[in-house]
């Protein structure tokens, strides 16, 4: 498949007489795609029912006349001010009970029926008018960004009660499932059940977890309405642009509704804002970004998109404006990030944005053009890639040898019951991913209900708190090395401790007799070197002990192809554990230099230097911010 480039464009921000010139410049740069429309509601419908679609029609004509393909975004992340007048209760409400205000974006509550109908209506109207003229769609913009899926509104409360009634059918069943006899929390009617905020001390964890599941379902329901509206008029593929480390809703659920998953990649913004990197690494990678964070999301969205179809919908092109500090990327990084995405299977990488906006919130956010329309630094790098992809290496994806489970429900469960500061599911999975990548291994991220693990040599499901039946059958059927733990299959679906005690995996003689969490500043040693941190389980076992603590107590055991890891290893211990597992799986783990990462496609090996200095690797001199590729 041909790989392409694109950009995000806001015709409503610029005088109409420059659209044609912009379009020609985009095409001349070698771009294929242009995404438009996703924040334009106040111009598409300045007053209720006053539809002003002609300008968008002309913009689409101008762009397609220049040979570009249009991705049309639905404008529902930015309902205009009149919407609030029309639906005063449409605002999302925070955990303190305060409505979020108009004046930025994403202020709506997913459970508000009136707003969902408005979102369906505008989407249907756009699809009706433009369904045959655009080449792809994007629903809304970054569900969950700015913490915007969880809402404690009256609308959410009503919908949650209905959701619970459907799920449990009777309050007796709900009381039993949640364990409401504890602290006399029993209900006799679904109408008595409030949202789990503003309680005196913590609410019942089962109550919170069901609220998180409900919240995720509301996002999926909201998205499905837009998908239905589009499908009635358009055959073009539909996508949504997810955001890095947003885990408030199940992306696999939403992803199943559409053809393409896309995500918005801001490597330098993320590094300080959400990677969890050490201060030294934040300094070292300040102009390059974390070496694994983007790759993790590339691999995740390859799994979220249908048949592995995914894009980067927004690629950082220069400094952004929203992180604690906002450095410029090292020269070459914009090209580098683009190639990294292609190496992980992206069909398209689109730069955010075409021209830097000199007004409003994102004035210091770079574009491919400066506000005065002169080329910014990223422009030449995009041009370079546009030239390079004419002679593209083979990037069709092959199954990776390693599968790593990522489960949104486990994230909610860990957040609900972390048991200790710093105990975060995403971080555990991400550190495992990092460890695998440091060994030079390519990884497929897989959903928790994967029922066929054929073709994988090494399968890991750290922290997946309630294993699904399909996955349990799949690990029973595989000969691959399987590593579970810590905290894998530790809870029932209602977040209770099951009896017999966890992990209760057939063929693995392990019983978790106690868990403890450690202060973040107090890791403890493995007997063979490295530390464990944060989470530790005491286990009873007759299996072979392959890792122990300083007193000889088991920290990791193995039986046949199953291993159980009873603690959260630091990078040193992680490397030893993963190296041993990779060798047992018949793989060839390497000890890569700190800044190098490898990605294997079906026929090509890419090597990326994330460091600020050139590195000699594998017989190649890889420049700083450089990438090389050769046949695998
Ligand atoms: C994204 C968002 C864009 C823009 C960008 C700035 O999260 O989708 O609209 O705000 O960030 O980096």
XYZ file of C-alpha atoms and ligand atoms in Angstrom:
644
model
C 0.000 0.000 0.000
C 1.132 3.519 -0.807
C 1.972 5.614 2.274
C 0.871 9.217 2.263
C 1.219 12.554 4.009
C -1.330 15.158 4.957
C -2.021 18.224 7.020
C -4.730 19.733 9.199
C -6.223 22.883 7.754
C -8.756 25.407 9.008
C -10.146 27.299 5.994
C -12.431 29.215 8.378
C -9.327 30.779 9.963
C -8.076 32.376 6.740
C -9.403 34.703 4.041
C -11.002 32.777 1.232
C -8.725 34.347 -1.341
C -5.714 32.436 -0.010
C -7.336 28.977 0.023
C -6.394 28.158 -3.563
C -2.781 29.148 -3.035
C -2.660 27.106 0.173
C -4.109 24.112 -1.645
C -1.575 24.359 -4.457
C 1.278 24.638 -1.977
C 0.035 21.555 -0.112
C -0.122 19.561 -3.314
C 3.278 20.848 -4.453
C 4.729 19.816 -1.107
C 3.608 16.269 -1.884
C 0.708 16.045 0.543
C -2.218 13.783 -0.319
C -4.679 14.459 2.511
C -6.107 17.523 4.185
C -8.285 17.296 7.284
C -10.763 20.110 7.775
C -13.918 21.094 9.590
C -13.569 19.625 13.058
C -13.953 22.861 15.001
C -16.074 24.882 12.574
C -19.583 24.529 14.000
C -20.046 28.260 14.760
C -19.425 28.975 11.075
C -21.438 26.025 9.765
C -24.479 26.912 11.862
C -24.094 30.399 13.347
C -27.587 30.232 14.857
C -29.818 27.203 15.466
C -30.990 25.877 12.121
C -29.176 28.568 10.099
C -27.021 26.254 8.000
C -24.126 27.935 6.215
C -22.465 25.079 4.365
C -21.609 26.948 1.166
C -18.208 28.107 2.354
C -17.271 24.536 3.293
C -18.491 23.420 -0.098
C -16.192 25.952 -1.751
C -13.293 24.939 0.497
C -13.745 21.263 -0.409
C -13.908 22.201 -4.104
C -10.738 24.279 -3.835
C -8.850 21.516 -2.048
C -10.027 18.669 -4.262
C -9.410 20.779 -7.394
C -5.782 20.956 -6.293
C -5.724 17.142 -6.212
C -5.994 16.748 -2.452
C -8.231 14.264 -0.662
C -10.364 15.645 2.134
C -10.931 14.152 5.588
C -13.980 15.888 6.974
C -14.204 16.160 10.753
C -17.561 16.435 12.487
C -17.535 19.650 14.534
C -18.961 18.216 17.730
C -15.954 18.801 20.017
C -16.775 22.520 19.856
C -20.505 23.149 20.209
C -21.117 26.876 19.657
C -22.358 29.230 22.373
C -25.993 29.091 21.252
C -26.006 25.368 21.998
C -25.620 26.159 25.683
C -28.501 28.596 25.567
C -30.600 25.962 23.861
C -29.467 23.126 26.193
C -28.386 24.722 29.492
C -27.760 21.279 31.022
C -25.466 20.011 28.290
C -22.251 20.816 30.165
C -20.149 18.053 31.661
C -19.895 18.259 35.461
C -16.666 17.603 37.358
C -16.222 15.434 40.449
C -16.780 18.443 42.716
C -20.152 18.951 41.074
C -19.086 22.044 39.100
C -20.283 22.409 35.512
C -17.438 22.968 33.073
C -17.740 26.284 31.280
C -18.058 27.395 27.699
C -14.975 29.187 26.322
C -12.589 26.480 25.159
C -13.720 23.092 23.847
C -15.008 19.604 24.754
C -17.418 21.018 27.348
C -20.330 18.685 26.560
C -21.594 15.749 28.593
C -21.713 12.479 26.617
C -24.910 11.497 28.432
C -26.921 14.577 27.497
C -29.628 13.276 25.153
C -30.312 16.682 23.622
C -26.665 17.217 22.768
C -26.304 13.724 21.376
C -29.232 14.442 19.069
C -27.636 17.725 17.985
C -24.395 15.883 17.285
C -26.269 13.285 15.244
C -28.179 16.018 13.400
C -25.137 18.079 12.341
C -23.270 14.919 11.358
C -26.187 13.703 9.249
C -26.499 17.081 7.523
C -22.795 17.149 6.715
C -22.859 13.563 5.485
C -25.883 14.279 3.315
C -24.222 17.284 1.713
C -20.624 16.094 1.463
C -20.801 12.297 1.824
C -19.877 11.621 -1.780
C -17.220 14.321 -2.008
C -14.931 13.589 0.880
C -12.507 10.681 0.944
C -12.597 9.986 4.690
C -14.274 11.118 7.898
C -13.213 11.906 11.410
C -15.763 11.793 14.220
C -15.481 14.608 16.788
C -11.948 15.332 18.033
C -9.930 13.494 20.671
C -12.577 11.988 22.921
C -11.263 12.172 26.455
C -8.715 14.936 25.885
C -8.684 17.465 28.770
C -10.326 14.819 31.036
C -13.667 15.105 29.323
C -15.370 11.739 29.354
C -16.262 11.377 33.029
C -19.198 13.600 33.928
C -21.168 13.776 37.167
C -24.166 15.502 35.605
C -27.846 14.814 36.213
C -28.003 13.363 32.685
C -25.175 10.976 33.547
C -26.884 9.996 36.787
C -30.131 9.091 35.023
C -28.341 7.202 32.300
C -26.172 5.370 34.832
C -29.234 4.186 36.741
C -30.725 2.830 33.517
C -27.440 1.184 32.628
C -27.264 -0.499 36.054
C -30.892 -1.632 35.880
C -30.229 -3.256 32.514
C -27.062 -4.884 33.717
C -28.269 -6.222 37.062
C -32.047 -6.416 36.576
C -32.622 -6.215 40.342
C -31.078 -4.250 43.185
C -30.626 -7.552 45.040
C -28.332 -8.736 42.276
C -26.475 -5.429 42.294
C -26.131 -5.452 46.094
C -24.677 -8.954 45.945
C -22.312 -8.160 43.090
C -21.005 -5.000 44.724
C -20.928 -6.375 48.270
C -23.154 -3.587 49.540
C -23.797 -5.307 52.872
C -20.411 -3.819 53.823
C -21.154 -0.452 55.544
C -24.937 -0.874 54.993
C -24.755 0.435 51.437
C -27.670 -1.696 50.211
C -30.203 -0.219 47.792
C -33.837 -1.096 47.281
C -34.379 0.879 44.064
C -32.089 1.862 41.170
C -33.287 5.453 41.649
C -31.444 5.550 44.969
C -28.048 5.020 43.357
C -25.988 8.187 43.004
C -22.855 8.736 40.996
C -19.712 7.840 42.949
C -18.509 11.349 43.811
C -18.646 13.539 46.919
C -18.913 10.573 49.293
C -17.354 10.967 52.739
C -14.588 8.476 52.183
C -13.999 6.277 49.161
C -17.078 4.855 47.447
C -17.422 1.119 46.910
C -14.805 0.224 44.247
C -17.391 -1.881 42.407
C -19.585 1.212 42.175
C -16.718 3.239 40.700
C -15.731 0.528 38.254
C -19.272 0.182 36.935
C -19.420 3.964 36.563
C -16.183 3.855 34.546
C -17.579 1.094 32.322
C -20.791 3.062 31.879
C -18.798 6.187 30.992
C -16.872 4.276 28.353
C -20.099 2.886 26.926
C -21.494 6.413 26.676
C -18.542 7.457 24.508
C -19.053 4.437 22.272
C -22.765 5.218 22.034
C -22.099 8.855 21.143
C -19.626 7.816 18.469
C -21.932 5.137 17.069
C -24.631 7.748 16.458
C -22.218 9.745 14.288
C -21.066 6.629 12.493
C -24.684 5.724 11.713
C -25.359 9.237 10.437
C -22.327 9.118 8.136
C -22.909 5.580 6.861
C -26.394 6.502 5.665
C -24.851 8.820 3.043
C -21.203 7.939 2.567
C -19.016 4.962 1.785
C -15.832 6.771 2.779
C -13.881 5.233 5.672
C -14.501 6.691 9.126
C -11.898 7.368 11.773
C -11.458 9.018 15.137
C -8.278 10.753 16.309
C -7.341 9.363 19.733
C -4.893 11.125 22.047
C -1.751 9.780 23.732
C -2.267 8.125 27.094
C -5.974 8.810 27.182
C -7.482 5.749 28.802
C -10.868 6.923 30.065
C -12.791 4.909 27.497
C -12.207 1.621 25.735
C -10.612 2.475 22.412
C -11.074 -1.084 21.163
C -14.869 -0.714 21.584
C -14.977 2.601 19.744
C -12.442 1.363 17.191
C -14.650 -1.578 16.229
C -17.232 0.881 14.890
C -14.946 2.419 12.253
C -12.447 1.437 9.599
C -9.433 3.483 10.646
C -7.892 4.385 13.999
C -5.840 7.551 14.090
C -3.942 9.247 16.872
C -2.334 12.581 17.563
C 1.387 12.370 18.158
C 3.120 15.176 20.059
C 6.381 13.554 21.198
C 7.884 16.608 22.896
C 4.643 17.693 24.515
C 4.109 14.173 25.845
C 7.632 13.752 27.242
C 7.120 16.219 30.071
C 3.367 15.986 30.242
C 2.525 12.267 30.359
C 5.349 9.802 29.692
C 6.459 9.356 33.291
C 10.140 9.690 32.290
C 12.859 10.384 34.861
C 14.192 13.964 35.077
C 17.456 12.820 33.402
C 15.579 11.259 30.507
C 13.398 14.332 30.210
C 16.541 16.378 29.748
C 18.222 13.853 27.446
C 15.185 13.463 25.163
C 13.859 17.031 25.464
C 14.169 17.661 21.709
C 13.521 14.102 20.487
C 10.777 12.699 22.694
C 10.704 9.419 24.569
C 12.043 6.548 22.435
C 9.067 4.274 23.164
C 6.018 6.393 23.852
C 5.119 7.100 20.218
C 5.911 3.529 19.167
C 3.663 2.201 21.939
C 0.736 4.185 20.576
C 1.544 3.250 16.981
C 1.378 -0.405 17.996
C -1.746 0.184 20.070
C -3.643 1.897 17.267
C -2.620 -0.748 14.763
C -4.691 -3.024 17.027
C -7.558 -0.540 17.437
C -8.045 0.050 13.699
C -9.832 -2.598 11.657
C -7.443 -4.875 9.769
C -4.560 -2.921 11.273
C -5.527 0.325 9.510
C -4.207 3.367 11.325
C -2.833 6.882 10.754
C -1.183 9.671 12.636
C -3.819 12.361 12.183
C -1.839 15.093 13.936
C 1.952 15.054 13.916
C 3.901 17.632 15.901
C 5.752 19.787 13.339
C 7.761 22.077 15.683
C 7.268 23.446 19.213
C 3.808 23.028 20.729
C 2.226 25.374 23.261
C 0.675 23.178 25.944
C 3.385 21.227 27.789
C 5.205 22.549 30.879
C 8.021 23.652 28.543
C 7.919 23.604 24.783
C 11.300 23.150 23.099
C 11.831 22.964 19.364
C 12.600 19.497 18.005
C 16.144 18.620 17.006
C 16.601 19.176 13.254
C 15.474 15.975 11.555
C 12.941 14.909 14.168
C 9.854 15.738 12.127
C 11.096 13.468 9.359
C 12.158 10.885 11.948
C 8.722 10.760 13.600
C 7.122 10.363 10.208
C 9.327 7.414 9.313
C 8.805 5.863 12.724
C 5.060 5.915 12.098
C 5.461 4.340 8.662
C 7.710 1.658 10.120
C 4.874 0.740 12.490
C 2.365 0.596 9.656
C 0.791 4.066 9.444
C -1.030 4.611 6.163
C -0.776 8.367 6.469
C 0.973 10.938 8.636
C -0.735 14.334 8.732
C 1.014 17.369 10.203
C -0.790 19.580 12.667
C -1.179 22.215 11.388
C -0.741 23.810 7.974
C -0.263 27.387 9.179
C 0.457 28.599 12.704
C -2.494 30.617 14.018
C -1.542 34.085 15.297
C -4.721 34.336 17.386
C -6.448 32.459 20.217
C -5.160 29.562 22.339
C -2.460 27.991 20.160
C -0.494 31.033 18.954
C 2.870 29.517 19.870
C 2.080 26.150 18.293
C 4.147 25.678 15.151
C 2.654 24.775 11.804
C 4.299 23.815 8.527
C 3.982 27.513 7.711
C 4.612 30.485 9.960
C 1.729 32.927 10.526
C 3.187 35.040 7.698
C 2.955 32.020 5.347
C 6.715 31.597 5.107
C 7.882 27.993 5.433
C 8.612 26.970 9.034
C 11.337 24.404 9.842
C 8.994 21.417 9.645
C 8.075 22.214 6.040
C 11.414 21.145 4.584
C 11.354 17.926 6.587
C 7.878 17.095 5.327
C 9.130 17.844 1.806
C 12.029 15.473 2.337
C 9.724 12.644 3.405
C 7.381 13.399 0.503
C 10.344 12.867 -1.781
C 11.565 9.762 0.031
C 8.219 7.960 -0.040
C 8.250 7.968 -3.818
C 10.777 5.180 -3.409
C 9.314 3.624 -0.296
C 10.938 0.658 1.439
C 8.650 -2.279 2.135
C 6.574 -1.406 5.215
C 3.756 -3.961 5.033
C 3.391 -5.219 8.588
C 4.148 -8.752 9.669
C 3.000 -10.311 12.905
C 5.504 -9.373 15.617
C 7.025 -12.230 17.661
C 5.815 -10.672 20.904
C 2.249 -9.900 21.994
C 1.503 -7.550 24.873
C -2.037 -7.183 26.215
C -3.432 -3.711 26.796
C -6.757 -3.549 28.630
C -8.634 -0.313 29.317
C -10.820 -1.912 32.005
C -7.660 -2.849 33.901
C -6.611 0.790 33.822
C -9.915 1.781 35.437
C -9.619 -1.014 37.986
C -6.077 -0.006 38.981
C -7.154 3.637 39.208
C -10.092 2.618 41.366
C -7.976 0.511 43.687
C -4.304 1.428 43.233
C -3.418 0.227 46.718
C -0.367 2.515 46.682
C 0.981 5.745 45.242
C 2.361 5.272 41.743
C 0.611 1.962 41.073
C -0.640 2.639 37.568
C -1.551 -0.005 35.009
C -0.534 1.989 31.931
C 2.881 2.621 33.468
C 3.403 -1.081 34.199
C 2.477 -2.089 30.655
C 4.502 0.748 29.161
C 7.617 -0.150 31.173
C 7.235 -3.754 30.010
C 6.936 -2.529 26.423
C 10.036 -0.387 26.911
C 11.921 -3.402 28.236
C 10.966 -5.463 25.191
C 11.991 -2.693 22.816
C 15.352 -2.304 24.534
C 15.964 -5.922 23.526
C 15.317 -4.976 19.907
C 12.004 -6.815 19.755
C 9.020 -5.712 17.690
C 5.760 -5.931 19.614
C 2.078 -6.278 18.749
C -0.251 -4.791 21.305
C -3.373 -6.914 21.537
C -6.806 -6.442 23.087
C -7.639 -8.372 26.270
C -10.219 -10.575 24.588
C -7.839 -11.908 21.939
C -8.786 -15.531 21.429
C -6.093 -16.629 19.003
C -2.451 -16.234 19.881
C -1.124 -18.286 16.983
C 2.155 -17.011 15.569
C 3.415 -15.363 18.769
C 6.487 -16.673 20.579
C 6.178 -14.581 23.718
C 2.945 -13.308 25.256
C 2.689 -10.957 28.209
C -0.295 -9.710 30.173
C 1.091 -7.758 33.139
C -1.561 -6.269 35.374
C -4.526 -7.456 33.282
C -6.749 -7.651 36.274
C -9.566 -9.917 35.055
C -8.580 -12.254 32.238
C -11.272 -12.810 29.634
C -12.450 -16.317 28.748
C -11.183 -16.150 25.144
C -7.745 -15.091 26.334
C -7.662 -17.806 29.013
C -8.474 -20.419 26.368
C -5.876 -18.942 24.033
C -3.061 -19.125 26.577
C -4.076 -22.686 27.398
C -3.743 -23.556 23.714
C -0.392 -21.900 23.011
C 3.131 -23.291 23.258
C 4.555 -19.786 23.374
C 6.166 -18.429 26.520
C 3.487 -16.701 28.590
C 4.315 -14.234 31.346
C 1.553 -13.191 33.698
C 1.669 -10.938 36.727
C 1.966 -8.897 38.720
C -1.728 -8.454 39.493
C -2.899 -10.528 36.518
C -6.326 -12.136 36.961
C -6.349 -10.788 40.495
C -9.980 -9.689 40.619
C -13.466 -10.671 39.608
C -15.331 -8.484 37.130
C -16.849 -6.698 40.161
C -13.389 -6.003 41.536
C -13.615 -8.489 44.397
C -10.880 -10.926 45.359
C -11.861 -14.319 43.964
C -11.738 -17.502 46.022
C -9.851 -19.743 45.244
C -7.275 -17.002 45.496
C -5.651 -15.519 42.369
C -4.194 -15.877 39.882
C -6.076 -19.199 39.428
C -4.490 -20.089 36.092
C -4.699 -23.733 34.990
C -1.256 -25.297 34.930
C 0.318 -22.669 37.163
C 0.682 -23.570 40.807
C 0.670 -20.091 42.340
C -1.482 -18.671 45.104
C -1.207 -15.036 46.068
C -1.429 -15.094 49.836
C -0.863 -11.364 50.391
C -0.115 -8.184 48.479
C 1.827 -5.197 49.670
C 2.784 -1.897 48.084
C 6.032 -0.052 48.637
C 6.688 3.646 48.937
C 7.852 5.032 45.571
C 11.204 5.913 47.165
C 11.713 2.467 48.719
C 12.308 -0.246 46.121
C 13.764 -3.550 47.353
C 16.316 -5.857 45.718
C 15.977 -8.979 43.614
C 18.598 -11.499 44.703
C 20.145 -11.479 41.198
C 20.288 -7.694 40.862
C 17.921 -4.884 40.129
C 14.970 -3.921 42.278
C 11.277 -4.393 42.505
C 9.134 -1.418 43.259
C 5.626 -0.329 44.197
C 3.753 -3.645 43.926
C 4.740 -6.976 45.458
C 2.841 -10.203 46.000
C 3.666 -12.934 48.480
C 3.073 -16.248 46.772
C 2.707 -19.888 47.730
C 3.971 -22.140 44.988
C 5.474 -25.489 44.119
C 6.671 -24.223 40.721
C 10.328 -23.524 39.868
C 11.507 -20.287 41.399
C 13.444 -18.230 38.835
C 13.603 -14.898 40.654
C 13.702 -14.304 44.400
C 14.058 -11.455 46.869
C 17.062 -10.939 49.148
C 15.618 -13.448 51.626
C 15.051 -16.097 48.980
C 11.294 -15.606 48.817
C 9.906 -16.247 45.308
C 9.336 -13.260 43.019
C 8.989 -15.158 39.766
C 8.173 -18.797 39.072
C 7.896 -20.941 35.978
C 6.007 -24.104 35.069
C 6.258 -25.358 31.473
C 5.701 -22.336 29.237
C 3.972 -20.262 31.948
C 5.728 -17.809 34.217
C 4.283 -15.709 36.962
C 5.974 -12.488 38.050
C 4.959 -11.439 41.555
C 6.434 -7.928 41.612
C 6.970 -4.842 39.476
C 10.610 -4.940 38.275
C 12.763 -1.870 37.734
C 14.553 -1.575 34.347
C 17.587 -3.661 35.404
C 15.486 -6.579 36.647
C 13.059 -6.142 33.766
C 15.868 -6.564 31.268
C 17.074 -9.804 32.858
C 13.559 -11.212 33.114
C 12.625 -10.343 29.552
C 15.939 -11.513 28.131
C 15.490 -14.905 29.774
C 11.933 -15.152 28.503
C 12.915 -14.104 24.985
C 15.631 -16.760 24.861
C 13.211 -19.390 26.133
C 10.859 -18.277 23.356
C 13.577 -18.867 20.748
C 14.083 -15.167 20.046
C 17.354 -13.360 19.754
C 17.304 -10.509 22.274
C 19.893 -7.773 21.854
C 21.208 -5.249 24.295
C 20.593 -2.071 22.310
C 22.366 1.209 22.990
C 20.135 3.446 25.120
C 19.008 5.640 22.225
C 18.548 2.989 19.508
C 15.273 1.274 18.705
C 14.534 -1.264 16.004
C 11.322 -1.950 14.154
C 10.898 -4.892 11.802
C 8.210 -4.834 9.147
C 7.587 -7.824 6.901
C 10.729 -7.239 4.883
C 12.506 -4.191 6.250
C 14.468 -3.492 9.393
C 14.442 0.108 10.590
C 16.876 1.426 13.190
C 16.153 4.756 14.863
C 18.619 6.881 16.797
C 16.632 8.854 19.372
C 19.778 10.411 20.786
C 21.284 13.850 20.336
C 24.588 12.351 19.038
C 25.444 10.061 16.090
C 25.737 6.369 16.971
C 27.643 3.554 15.319
C 25.210 0.639 15.221
C 25.096 -2.621 13.282
C 27.756 -1.366 10.876
C 25.909 1.896 10.215
C 26.646 5.394 11.368
C 23.223 6.660 12.385
C 23.138 10.428 12.750
C 21.433 12.161 15.677
C 17.671 12.048 15.071
C 18.460 9.692 12.227
C 16.888 6.557 10.824
C 18.323 3.892 8.562
C 16.608 0.946 6.927
C 17.690 -2.169 5.127
C 16.127 -5.479 4.111
C 15.406 -7.529 7.244
C -4.511 18.233 19.798
C -5.816 18.732 19.228
C -5.612 19.844 18.227
C -4.654 20.849 18.765
C -3.364 20.155 19.093
C -2.290 21.102 19.588
O -4.696 17.620 21.016
O -6.526 17.702 18.603
O -6.854 20.458 17.948
O -5.197 21.473 19.888
O -3.603 19.230 20.103
O -1.118 20.392 19.872
